[in-house]
Coordinates of N, CA and C in Angstrom, one line a residue:
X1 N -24.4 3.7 -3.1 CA -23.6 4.8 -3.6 C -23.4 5.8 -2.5
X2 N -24.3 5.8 -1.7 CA -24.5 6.6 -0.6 C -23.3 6.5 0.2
X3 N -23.0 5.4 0.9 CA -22.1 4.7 1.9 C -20.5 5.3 1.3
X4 N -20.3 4.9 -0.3 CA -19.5 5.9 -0.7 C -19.1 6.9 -1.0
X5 N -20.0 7.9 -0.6 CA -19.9 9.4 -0.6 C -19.5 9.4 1.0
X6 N -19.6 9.0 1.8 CA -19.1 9.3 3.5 C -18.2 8.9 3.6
X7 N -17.7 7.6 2.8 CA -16.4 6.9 3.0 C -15.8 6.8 1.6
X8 N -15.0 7.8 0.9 CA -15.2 7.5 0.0 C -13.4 6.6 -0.4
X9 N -13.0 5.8 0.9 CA -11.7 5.0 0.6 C -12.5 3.6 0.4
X10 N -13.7 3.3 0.7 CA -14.4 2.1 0.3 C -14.3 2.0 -0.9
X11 N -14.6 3.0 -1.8 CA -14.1 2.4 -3.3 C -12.9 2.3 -3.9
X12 N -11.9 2.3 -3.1 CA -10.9 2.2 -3.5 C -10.5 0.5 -3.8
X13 N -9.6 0.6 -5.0 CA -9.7 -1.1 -5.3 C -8.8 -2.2 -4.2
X14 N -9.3 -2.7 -3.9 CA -8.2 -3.7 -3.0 C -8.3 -3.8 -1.6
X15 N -9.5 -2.4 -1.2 CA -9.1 -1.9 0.3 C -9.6 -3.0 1.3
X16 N -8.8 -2.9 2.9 CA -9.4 -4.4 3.6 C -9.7 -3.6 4.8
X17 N -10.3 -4.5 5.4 CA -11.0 -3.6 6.7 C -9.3 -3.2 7.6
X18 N -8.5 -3.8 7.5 CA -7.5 -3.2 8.4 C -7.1 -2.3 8.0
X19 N -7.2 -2.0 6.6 CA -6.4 -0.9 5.9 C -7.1 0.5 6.5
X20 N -8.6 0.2 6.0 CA -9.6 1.3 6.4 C -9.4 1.2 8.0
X21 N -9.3 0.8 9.3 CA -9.1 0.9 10.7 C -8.0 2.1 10.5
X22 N -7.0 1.6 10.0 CA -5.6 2.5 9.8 C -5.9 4.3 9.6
X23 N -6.7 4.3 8.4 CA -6.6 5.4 7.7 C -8.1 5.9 8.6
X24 N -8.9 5.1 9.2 CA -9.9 6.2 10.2 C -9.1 6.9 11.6
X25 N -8.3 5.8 12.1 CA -7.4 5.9 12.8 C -6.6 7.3 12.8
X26 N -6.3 7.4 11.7 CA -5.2 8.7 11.1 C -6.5 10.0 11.0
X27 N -7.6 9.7 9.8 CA -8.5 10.7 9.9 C -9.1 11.6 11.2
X28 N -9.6 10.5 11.6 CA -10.0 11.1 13.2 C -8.8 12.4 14.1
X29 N -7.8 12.6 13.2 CA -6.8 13.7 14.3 C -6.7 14.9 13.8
X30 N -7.3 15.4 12.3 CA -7.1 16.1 11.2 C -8.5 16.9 10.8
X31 N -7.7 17.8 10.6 CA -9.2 19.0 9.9 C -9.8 18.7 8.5
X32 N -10.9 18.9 8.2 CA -11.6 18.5 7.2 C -10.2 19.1 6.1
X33 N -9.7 19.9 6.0 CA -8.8 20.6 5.0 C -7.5 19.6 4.9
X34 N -7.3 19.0 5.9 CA -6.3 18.2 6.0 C -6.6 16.7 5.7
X35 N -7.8 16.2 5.9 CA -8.5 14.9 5.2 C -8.7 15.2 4.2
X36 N -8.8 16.5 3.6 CA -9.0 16.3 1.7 C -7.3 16.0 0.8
X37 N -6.3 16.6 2.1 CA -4.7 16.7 1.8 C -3.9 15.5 1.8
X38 N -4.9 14.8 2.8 CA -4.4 13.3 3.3 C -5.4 12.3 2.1
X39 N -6.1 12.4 1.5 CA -7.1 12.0 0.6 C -6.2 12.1 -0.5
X40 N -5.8 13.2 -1.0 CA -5.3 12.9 -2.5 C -3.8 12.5 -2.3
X41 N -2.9 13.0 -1.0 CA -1.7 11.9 -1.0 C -1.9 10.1 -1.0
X42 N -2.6 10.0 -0.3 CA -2.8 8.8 -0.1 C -3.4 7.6 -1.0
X43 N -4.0 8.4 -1.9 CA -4.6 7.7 -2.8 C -3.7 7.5 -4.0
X44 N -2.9 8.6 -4.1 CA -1.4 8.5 -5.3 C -0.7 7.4 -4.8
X45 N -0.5 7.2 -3.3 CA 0.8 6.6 -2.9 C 0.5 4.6 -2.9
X46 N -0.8 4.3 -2.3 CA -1.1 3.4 -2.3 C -1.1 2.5 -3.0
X47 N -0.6 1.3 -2.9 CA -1.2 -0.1 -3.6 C -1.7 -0.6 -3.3
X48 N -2.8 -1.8 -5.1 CA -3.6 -2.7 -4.7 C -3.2 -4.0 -4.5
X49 N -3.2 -4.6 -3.6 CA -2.8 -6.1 -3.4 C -3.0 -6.8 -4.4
X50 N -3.8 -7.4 -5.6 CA -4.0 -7.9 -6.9 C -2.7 -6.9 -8.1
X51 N -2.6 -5.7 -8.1 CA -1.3 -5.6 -8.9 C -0.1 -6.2 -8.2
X52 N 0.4 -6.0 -6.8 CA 1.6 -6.6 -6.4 C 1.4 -7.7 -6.7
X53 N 0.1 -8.7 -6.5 CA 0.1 -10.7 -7.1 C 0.8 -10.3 -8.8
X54 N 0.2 -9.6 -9.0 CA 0.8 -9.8 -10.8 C 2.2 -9.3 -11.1
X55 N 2.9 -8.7 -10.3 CA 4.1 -7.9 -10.2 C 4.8 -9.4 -9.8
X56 N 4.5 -9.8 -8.4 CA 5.4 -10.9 -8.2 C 4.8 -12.4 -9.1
X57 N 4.0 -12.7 -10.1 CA 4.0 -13.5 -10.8 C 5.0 -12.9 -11.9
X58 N 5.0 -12.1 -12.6 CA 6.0 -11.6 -13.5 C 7.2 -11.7 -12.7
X59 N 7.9 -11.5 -11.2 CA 8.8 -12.1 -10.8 C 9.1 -13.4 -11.2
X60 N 8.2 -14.3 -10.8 CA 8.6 -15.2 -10.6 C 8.6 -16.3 -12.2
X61 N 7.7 -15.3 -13.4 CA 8.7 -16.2 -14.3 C 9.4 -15.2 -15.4
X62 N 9.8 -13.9 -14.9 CA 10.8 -13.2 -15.7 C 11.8 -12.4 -15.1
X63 N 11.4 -11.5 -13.9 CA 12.0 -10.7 -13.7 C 12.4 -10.8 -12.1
X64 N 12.8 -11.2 -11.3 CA 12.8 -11.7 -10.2 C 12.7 -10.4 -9.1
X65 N 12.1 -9.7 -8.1 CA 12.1 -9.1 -7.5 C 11.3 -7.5 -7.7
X66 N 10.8 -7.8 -9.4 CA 10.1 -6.4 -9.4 C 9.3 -5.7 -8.6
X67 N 8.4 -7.1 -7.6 CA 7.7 -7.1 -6.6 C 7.7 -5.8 -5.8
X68 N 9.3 -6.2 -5.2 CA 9.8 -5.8 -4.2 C 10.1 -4.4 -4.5
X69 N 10.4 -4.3 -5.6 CA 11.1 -2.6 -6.1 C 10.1 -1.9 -6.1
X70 N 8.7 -2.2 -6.5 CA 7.5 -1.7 -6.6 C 6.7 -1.7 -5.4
X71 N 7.3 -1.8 -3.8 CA 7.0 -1.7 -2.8 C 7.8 -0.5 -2.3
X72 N 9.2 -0.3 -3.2 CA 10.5 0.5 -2.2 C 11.2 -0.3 -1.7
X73 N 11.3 -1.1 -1.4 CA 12.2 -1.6 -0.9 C 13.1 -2.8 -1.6
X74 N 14.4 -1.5 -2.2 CA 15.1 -1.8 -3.2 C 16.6 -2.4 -3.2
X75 N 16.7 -2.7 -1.9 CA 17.6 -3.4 -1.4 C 17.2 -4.7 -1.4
X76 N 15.9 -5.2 -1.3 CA 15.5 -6.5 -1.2 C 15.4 -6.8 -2.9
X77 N 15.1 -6.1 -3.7 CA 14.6 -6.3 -4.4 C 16.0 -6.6 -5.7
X78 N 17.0 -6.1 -5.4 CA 18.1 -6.3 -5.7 C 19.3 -6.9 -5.5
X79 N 18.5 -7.6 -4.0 CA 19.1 -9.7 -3.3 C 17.5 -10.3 -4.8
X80 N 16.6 -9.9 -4.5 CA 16.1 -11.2 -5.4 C 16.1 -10.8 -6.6
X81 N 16.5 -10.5 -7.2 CA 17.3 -9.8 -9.0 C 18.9 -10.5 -9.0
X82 N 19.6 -10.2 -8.2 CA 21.1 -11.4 -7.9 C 20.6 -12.8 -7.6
X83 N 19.9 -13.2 -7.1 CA 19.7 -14.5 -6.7 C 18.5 -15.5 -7.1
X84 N 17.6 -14.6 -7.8 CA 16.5 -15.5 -8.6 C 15.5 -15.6 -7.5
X85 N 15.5 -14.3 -7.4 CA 14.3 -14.4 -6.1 C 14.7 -15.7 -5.3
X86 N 15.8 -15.5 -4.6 CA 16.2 -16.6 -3.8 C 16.1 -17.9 -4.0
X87 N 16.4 -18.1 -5.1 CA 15.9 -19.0 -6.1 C 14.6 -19.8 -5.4
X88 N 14.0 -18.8 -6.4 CA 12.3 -18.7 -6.2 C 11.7 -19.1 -5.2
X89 N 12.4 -19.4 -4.0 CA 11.7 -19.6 -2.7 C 11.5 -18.5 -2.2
X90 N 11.8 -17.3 -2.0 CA 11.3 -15.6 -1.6 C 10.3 -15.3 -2.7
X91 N 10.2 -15.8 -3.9 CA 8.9 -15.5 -4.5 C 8.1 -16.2 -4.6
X92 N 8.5 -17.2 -4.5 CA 7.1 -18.4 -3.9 C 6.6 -17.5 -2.0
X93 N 7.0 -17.2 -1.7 CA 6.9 -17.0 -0.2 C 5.9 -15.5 -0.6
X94 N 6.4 -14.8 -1.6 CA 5.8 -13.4 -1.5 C 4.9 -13.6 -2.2
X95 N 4.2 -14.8 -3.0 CA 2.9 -15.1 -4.2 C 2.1 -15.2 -2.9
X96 N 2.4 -15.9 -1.8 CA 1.4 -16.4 -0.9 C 1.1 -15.3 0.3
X97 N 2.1 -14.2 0.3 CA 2.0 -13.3 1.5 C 1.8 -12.2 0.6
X98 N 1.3 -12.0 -0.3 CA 1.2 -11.0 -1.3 C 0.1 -9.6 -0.8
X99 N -0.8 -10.1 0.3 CA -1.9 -9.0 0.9 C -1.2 -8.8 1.7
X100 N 0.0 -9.1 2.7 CA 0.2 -8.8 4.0 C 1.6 -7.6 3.6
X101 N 2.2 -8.1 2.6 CA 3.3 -6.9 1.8 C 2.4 -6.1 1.4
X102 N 1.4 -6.1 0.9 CA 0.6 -4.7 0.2 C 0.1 -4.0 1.8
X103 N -0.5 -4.9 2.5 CA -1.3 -4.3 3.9 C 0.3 -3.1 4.6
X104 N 1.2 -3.9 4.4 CA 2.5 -3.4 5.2 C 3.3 -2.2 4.6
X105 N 3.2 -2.6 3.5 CA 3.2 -1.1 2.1 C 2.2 0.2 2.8
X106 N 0.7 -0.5 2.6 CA -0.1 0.7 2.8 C -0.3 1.6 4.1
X107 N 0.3 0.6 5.2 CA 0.5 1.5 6.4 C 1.5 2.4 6.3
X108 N 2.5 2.1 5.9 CA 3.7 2.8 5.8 C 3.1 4.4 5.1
X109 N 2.4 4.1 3.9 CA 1.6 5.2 3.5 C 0.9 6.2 3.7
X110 N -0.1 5.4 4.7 CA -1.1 6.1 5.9 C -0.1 7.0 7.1
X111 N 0.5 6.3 7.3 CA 1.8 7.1 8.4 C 2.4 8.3 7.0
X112 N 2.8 8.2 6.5 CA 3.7 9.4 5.3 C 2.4 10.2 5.3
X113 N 1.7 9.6 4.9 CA 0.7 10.8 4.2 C -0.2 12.0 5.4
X114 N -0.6 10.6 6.8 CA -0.9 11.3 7.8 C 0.0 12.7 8.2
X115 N 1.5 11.9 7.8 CA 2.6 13.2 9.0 C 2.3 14.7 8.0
X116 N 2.6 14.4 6.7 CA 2.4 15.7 5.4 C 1.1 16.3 5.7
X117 N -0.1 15.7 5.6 CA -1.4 16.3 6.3 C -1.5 17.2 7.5
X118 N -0.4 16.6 8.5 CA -0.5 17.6 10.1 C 0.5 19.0 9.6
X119 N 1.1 18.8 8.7 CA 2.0 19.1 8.2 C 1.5 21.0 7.6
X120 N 0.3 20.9 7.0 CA -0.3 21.5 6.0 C -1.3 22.1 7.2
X121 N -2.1 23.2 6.7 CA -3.0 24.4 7.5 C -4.3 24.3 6.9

């Protein structure tokens, strides 16, 4: 319990050691005032890799691309909504790469949340 009061993104659900590299990466530049600013954006903004799997399973036998919308990126997600998730070969492709879209999501996050943090006093 200890380990998670110092780090307390370890309990976060889903988290991978590259995620956490990212977000010490980002911490280490920032005032304790601004790691508590970057703490509560970041933890709103992020996803867990196990919801995106279940998002693109419900892709892939209802709704084609929710995946993708539920990343932002809604231009893709509205080629695989017209096309049946490319007929199901983009959602077969994203069932199997489903931590590396979450990992790619969450950086994107750590960068947003980082810039708002330097952002703030």
């Amino acid at each position: 319990m200890d380990m998670y009061q110092n780090n307390p993104y370890m309990a976060l659900p889903g988290v991978t050691p590259e995620e956490l590299g990212y977000i010490q990466q980002a911490l280490s530049q920032l005032t304790e005032n601004q790691q508590k600013f970057f703490y509560m954006s970041y933890t709103g903004k992020r996803k867990n890799s196990q919801d995106i799997l279940i998002f693109t399973i419900i892709g892939f036998f209802a709704i084609a691309g929710v995946q993708r919308f539920v990343l932002g990126q809604v231009v893709m997600g509205i080629l695989y909504l017209m096309t049946g998730g490319f007929c199901l070969i983009g959602t077969i492709v994203d069932l199997v790469n489903n931590k590396s879209l979450t990992l790619e999501y969450n950086q994107k996050m750590v960068y947003e949340s980082f810039q708002m943090a330097k952002m703030t006093n």
